Amino acid sequence: MNATLRLRRKFAWPGGYVVEMIIWEVPQSRHHPDGLKYRLYCGKDGRCLVRYDNEVGKGSHIHCGDTEVPYRFTTLDQLLADFLGDVARLTGEQG
């Protein structure tokens, strides 16, 4: 797959959490109709608190604890806002 890295950022979040956001621009396809592949992660001590991704075969979805729910992707800006909002809500901390 021909992919161009669009964003790669890893940083500490208050409370000892780690946030990592990786977004690639990819050719549009049935697996990536928006032309993006992404993985947005927040965790602590090796445990995932929340992760947004759009792996092939599953489409856009959110992992929160042991739960996995669909995510309706609209725009890249909204994706980032939703993810960072969930991180703030779940950690009880603003970044």
mmCIF file with all atom_site columns, C-alpha atoms in Angstrom:
data_model
loop_
_atom_site.group_PDB
_atom_site.id
_atom_site.type_symbol
_atom_site.label_atom_id
_atom_site.label_alt_id
_atom_site.label_comp_id
_atom_site.label_asym_id
_atom_site.label_entity_id
_atom_site.label_seq_id
_atom_site.pdbx_PDB_ins_code
_atom_site.Cartn_x
_atom_site.Cartn_y
_atom_site.Cartn_z
_atom_site.occupancy
_atom_site.B_iso_or_equiv
_atom_site.pdbx_formal_charge
_atom_site.auth_seq_id
_atom_site.auth_comp_id
_atom_site.auth_asym_id
_atom_site.auth_atom_id
_atom_site.pdbx_PDB_model_num
ATOM 1  C CA . MET A 1 1  ? 0.000   0.000  0.000  1.00 0.00 ? 1  MET A CA 1
ATOM 2  C CA . ASN A 1 2  ? 1.324   3.431  -0.934 1.00 0.00 ? 2  ASN A CA 1
ATOM 3  C CA . ALA A 1 3  ? 0.948   5.497  2.258  1.00 0.00 ? 3  ALA A CA 1
ATOM 4  C CA . THR A 1 4  ? 2.137   8.968  3.242  1.00 0.00 ? 4  THR A CA 1
ATOM 5  C CA . LEU A 1 5  ? 2.575   9.733  6.923  1.00 0.00 ? 5  LEU A CA 1
ATOM 6  C CA . ARG A 1 6  ? 0.354   12.706 7.749  1.00 0.00 ? 6  ARG A CA 1
ATOM 7  C CA . LEU A 1 7  ? 0.718   12.857 11.540 1.00 0.00 ? 7  LEU A CA 1
ATOM 8  C CA . ARG A 1 8  ? 2.834   11.060 14.109 1.00 0.00 ? 8  ARG A CA 1
ATOM 9  C CA . ARG A 1 9  ? 2.786   12.443 17.606 1.00 0.00 ? 9  ARG A CA 1
ATOM 10 C CA . LYS A 1 10 ? 3.459   10.827 20.966 1.00 0.00 ? 10 LYS A CA 1
ATOM 11 C CA . PHE A 1 11 ? 3.236   12.734 24.236 1.00 0.00 ? 11 PHE A CA 1
ATOM 12 C CA . ALA A 1 12 ? 2.582   12.445 27.951 1.00 0.00 ? 12 ALA A CA 1
ATOM 13 C CA . TRP A 1 13 ? -0.912  13.185 29.233 1.00 0.00 ? 13 TRP A CA 1
ATOM 14 C CA . PRO A 1 14 ? -1.523  14.261 32.846 1.00 0.00 ? 14 PRO A CA 1
ATOM 15 C CA . GLY A 1 15 ? -1.951  11.368 35.255 1.00 0.00 ? 15 GLY A CA 1
ATOM 16 C CA . GLY A 1 16 ? 0.826   9.268  33.734 1.00 0.00 ? 16 GLY A CA 1
ATOM 17 C CA . TYR A 1 17 ? -0.976  8.429  30.483 1.00 0.00 ? 17 TYR A CA 1
ATOM 18 C CA . VAL A 1 18 ? 0.671   8.196  27.064 1.00 0.00 ? 18 VAL A CA 1
ATOM 19 C CA . VAL A 1 19 ? -1.083  9.429  23.932 1.00 0.00 ? 19 VAL A CA 1
ATOM 20 C CA . GLU A 1 20 ? 0.049   8.385  20.463 1.00 0.00 ? 20 GLU A CA 1
ATOM 21 C CA . MET A 1 21 ? -1.613  9.517  17.244 1.00 0.00 ? 21 MET A CA 1
ATOM 22 C CA . ILE A 1 22 ? -0.597  8.112  13.855 1.00 0.00 ? 22 ILE A CA 1
ATOM 23 C CA . ILE A 1 23 ? -2.406  8.990  10.629 1.00 0.00 ? 23 ILE A CA 1
ATOM 24 C CA . TRP A 1 24 ? -1.459  7.952  7.097  1.00 0.00 ? 24 TRP A CA 1
ATOM 25 C CA . GLU A 1 25 ? -2.903  9.213  3.839  1.00 0.00 ? 25 GLU A CA 1
ATOM 26 C CA . VAL A 1 26 ? -3.645  6.171  1.651  1.00 0.00 ? 26 VAL A CA 1
ATOM 27 C CA . PRO A 1 27 ? -5.329  5.633  -1.709 1.00 0.00 ? 27 PRO A CA 1
ATOM 28 C CA . GLN A 1 28 ? -9.097  5.579  -1.389 1.00 0.00 ? 28 GLN A CA 1
ATOM 29 C CA . SER A 1 29 ? -10.477 2.055  -1.449 1.00 0.00 ? 29 SER A CA 1
ATOM 30 C CA . ARG A 1 30 ? -13.399 0.101  -0.102 1.00 0.00 ? 30 ARG A CA 1
ATOM 31 C CA . HIS A 1 31 ? -11.338 -0.464 3.065  1.00 0.00 ? 31 HIS A CA 1
ATOM 32 C CA . HIS A 1 32 ? -10.382 3.217  3.399  1.00 0.00 ? 32 HIS A CA 1
ATOM 33 C CA . PRO A 1 33 ? -13.081 5.253  1.639  1.00 0.00 ? 33 PRO A CA 1
ATOM 34 C CA . ASP A 1 34 ? -11.898 8.467  3.300  1.00 0.00 ? 34 ASP A CA 1
ATOM 35 C CA . GLY A 1 35 ? -8.299  7.967  2.105  1.00 0.00 ? 35 GLY A CA 1
ATOM 36 C CA . LEU A 1 36 ? -6.924  7.722  5.658  1.00 0.00 ? 36 LEU A CA 1
ATOM 37 C CA . LYS A 1 37 ? -5.588  4.969  7.882  1.00 0.00 ? 37 LYS A CA 1
ATOM 38 C CA . TYR A 1 38 ? -5.277  5.846  11.557 1.00 0.00 ? 38 TYR A CA 1
ATOM 39 C CA . ARG A 1 39 ? -4.487  4.616  15.030 1.00 0.00 ? 39 ARG A CA 1
ATOM 40 C CA . LEU A 1 40 ? -5.083  6.918  17.998 1.00 0.00 ? 40 LEU A CA 1
ATOM 41 C CA . TYR A 1 41 ? -4.116  5.450  21.373 1.00 0.00 ? 41 TYR A CA 1
ATOM 42 C CA . CYS A 1 42 ? -4.169  6.420  25.034 1.00 0.00 ? 42 CYS A CA 1
ATOM 43 C CA . GLY A 1 43 ? -2.893  4.100  27.723 1.00 0.00 ? 43 GLY A CA 1
ATOM 44 C CA . LYS A 1 44 ? -0.994  3.772  30.960 1.00 0.00 ? 44 LYS A CA 1
ATOM 45 C CA . ASP A 1 45 ? 1.461   1.151  32.193 1.00 0.00 ? 45 ASP A CA 1
ATOM 46 C CA . GLY A 1 46 ? 1.041   -0.858 28.980 1.00 0.00 ? 46 GLY A CA 1
ATOM 47 C CA . ARG A 1 47 ? -2.758  -1.003 29.240 1.00 0.00 ? 47 ARG A CA 1
ATOM 48 C CA . CYS A 1 48 ? -5.022  0.553  26.631 1.00 0.00 ? 48 CYS A CA 1
ATOM 49 C CA . LEU A 1 49 ? -7.559  3.045  27.974 1.00 0.00 ? 49 LEU A CA 1
ATOM 50 C CA . VAL A 1 50 ? -8.996  4.020  24.583 1.00 0.00 ? 50 VAL A CA 1
ATOM 51 C CA . ARG A 1 51 ? -7.978  3.428  20.962 1.00 0.00 ? 51 ARG A CA 1
ATOM 52 C CA . TYR A 1 52 ? -9.527  4.623  17.730 1.00 0.00 ? 52 TYR A CA 1
ATOM 53 C CA . ASP A 1 53 ? -8.540  2.799  14.537 1.00 0.00 ? 53 ASP A CA 1
ATOM 54 C CA . ASN A 1 54 ? -9.810  1.689  11.148 1.00 0.00 ? 54 ASN A CA 1
ATOM 55 C CA . GLU A 1 55 ? -8.172  -1.626 10.463 1.00 0.00 ? 55 GLU A CA 1
ATOM 56 C CA . VAL A 1 56 ? -9.053  -3.505 7.299  1.00 0.00 ? 56 VAL A CA 1
ATOM 57 C CA . GLY A 1 57 ? -12.108 -5.693 7.741  1.00 0.00 ? 57 GLY A CA 1
ATOM 58 C CA . LYS A 1 58 ? -13.503 -3.766 10.708 1.00 0.00 ? 58 LYS A CA 1
ATOM 59 C CA . GLY A 1 59 ? -13.718 -0.175 9.501  1.00 0.00 ? 59 GLY A CA 1
ATOM 60 C CA . SER A 1 60 ? -13.668 2.754  11.913 1.00 0.00 ? 60 SER A CA 1
ATOM 61 C CA . HIS A 1 61 ? -14.182 1.739  15.527 1.00 0.00 ? 61 HIS A CA 1
ATOM 62 C CA . ILE A 1 62 ? -13.247 2.506  19.129 1.00 0.00 ? 62 ILE A CA 1
ATOM 63 C CA . HIS A 1 63 ? -11.719 0.192  21.719 1.00 0.00 ? 63 HIS A CA 1
ATOM 64 C CA . CYS A 1 64 ? -12.583 1.221  25.272 1.00 0.00 ? 64 CYS A CA 1
ATOM 65 C CA . GLY A 1 65 ? -11.513 -1.308 27.854 1.00 0.00 ? 65 GLY A CA 1
ATOM 66 C CA . ASP A 1 66 ? -12.824 -4.671 26.647 1.00 0.00 ? 66 ASP A CA 1
ATOM 67 C CA . THR A 1 67 ? -15.542 -3.026 24.560 1.00 0.00 ? 67 THR A CA 1
ATOM 68 C CA . GLU A 1 68 ? -15.359 -2.323 20.829 1.00 0.00 ? 68 GLU A CA 1
ATOM 69 C CA . VAL A 1 69 ? -17.927 -0.022 19.212 1.00 0.00 ? 69 VAL A CA 1
ATOM 70 C CA . PRO A 1 70 ? -18.296 1.357  15.669 1.00 0.00 ? 70 PRO A CA 1
ATOM 71 C CA . TYR A 1 71 ? -17.180 4.934  15.017 1.00 0.00 ? 71 TYR A CA 1
ATOM 72 C CA . ARG A 1 72 ? -18.728 7.103  12.301 1.00 0.00 ? 72 ARG A CA 1
ATOM 73 C CA . PHE A 1 73 ? -15.834 8.929  10.635 1.00 0.00 ? 73 PHE A CA 1
ATOM 74 C CA . THR A 1 74 ? -16.789 12.340 9.202  1.00 0.00 ? 74 THR A CA 1
ATOM 75 C CA . THR A 1 75 ? -13.633 14.495 9.076  1.00 0.00 ? 75 THR A CA 1
ATOM 76 C CA . LEU A 1 76 ? -10.072 14.311 10.323 1.00 0.00 ? 76 LEU A CA 1
ATOM 77 C CA . ASP A 1 77 ? -10.617 17.334 12.586 1.00 0.00 ? 77 ASP A CA 1
ATOM 78 C CA . GLN A 1 78 ? -13.697 15.703 14.137 1.00 0.00 ? 78 GLN A CA 1
ATOM 79 C CA . LEU A 1 79 ? -11.824 12.415 14.626 1.00 0.00 ? 79 LEU A CA 1
ATOM 80 C CA . LEU A 1 80 ? -9.070  14.180 16.570 1.00 0.00 ? 80 LEU A CA 1
ATOM 81 C CA . ALA A 1 81 ? -11.594 16.195 18.600 1.00 0.00 ? 81 ALA A CA 1
ATOM 82 C CA . ASP A 1 82 ? -13.606 13.073 19.479 1.00 0.00 ? 82 ASP A CA 1
ATOM 83 C CA . PHE A 1 83 ? -10.492 11.120 20.460 1.00 0.00 ? 83 PHE A CA 1
ATOM 84 C CA . LEU A 1 84 ? -8.984  13.889 22.616 1.00 0.00 ? 84 LEU A CA 1
ATOM 85 C CA . GLY A 1 85 ? -12.407 14.514 24.183 1.00 0.00 ? 85 GLY A CA 1
ATOM 86 C CA . ASP A 1 86 ? -12.653 10.837 25.150 1.00 0.00 ? 86 ASP A CA 1
ATOM 87 C CA . VAL A 1 87 ? -9.113  10.903 26.538 1.00 0.00 ? 87 VAL A CA 1
ATOM 88 C CA . ALA A 1 88 ? -9.939  13.942 28.694 1.00 0.00 ? 88 ALA A CA 1
ATOM 89 C CA . ARG A 1 89 ? -13.240 12.397 29.866 1.00 0.00 ? 89 ARG A CA 1
ATOM 90 C CA . LEU A 1 90 ? -11.779 8.950  30.621 1.00 0.00 ? 90 LEU A CA 1
ATOM 91 C CA . THR A 1 91 ? -8.664  10.234 32.400 1.00 0.00 ? 91 THR A CA 1
ATOM 92 C CA . GLY A 1 92 ? -10.436 13.079 34.171 1.00 0.00 ? 92 GLY A CA 1
ATOM 93 C CA . GLU A 1 93 ? -7.612  15.351 32.976 1.00 0.00 ? 93 GLU A CA 1
ATOM 94 C CA . GLN A 1 94 ? -7.342  18.053 30.333 1.00 0.00 ? 94 GLN A CA 1
ATOM 95 C CA . GLY A 1 95 ? -4.166  17.739 28.232 1.00 0.00 ? 95 GLY A CA 1
#
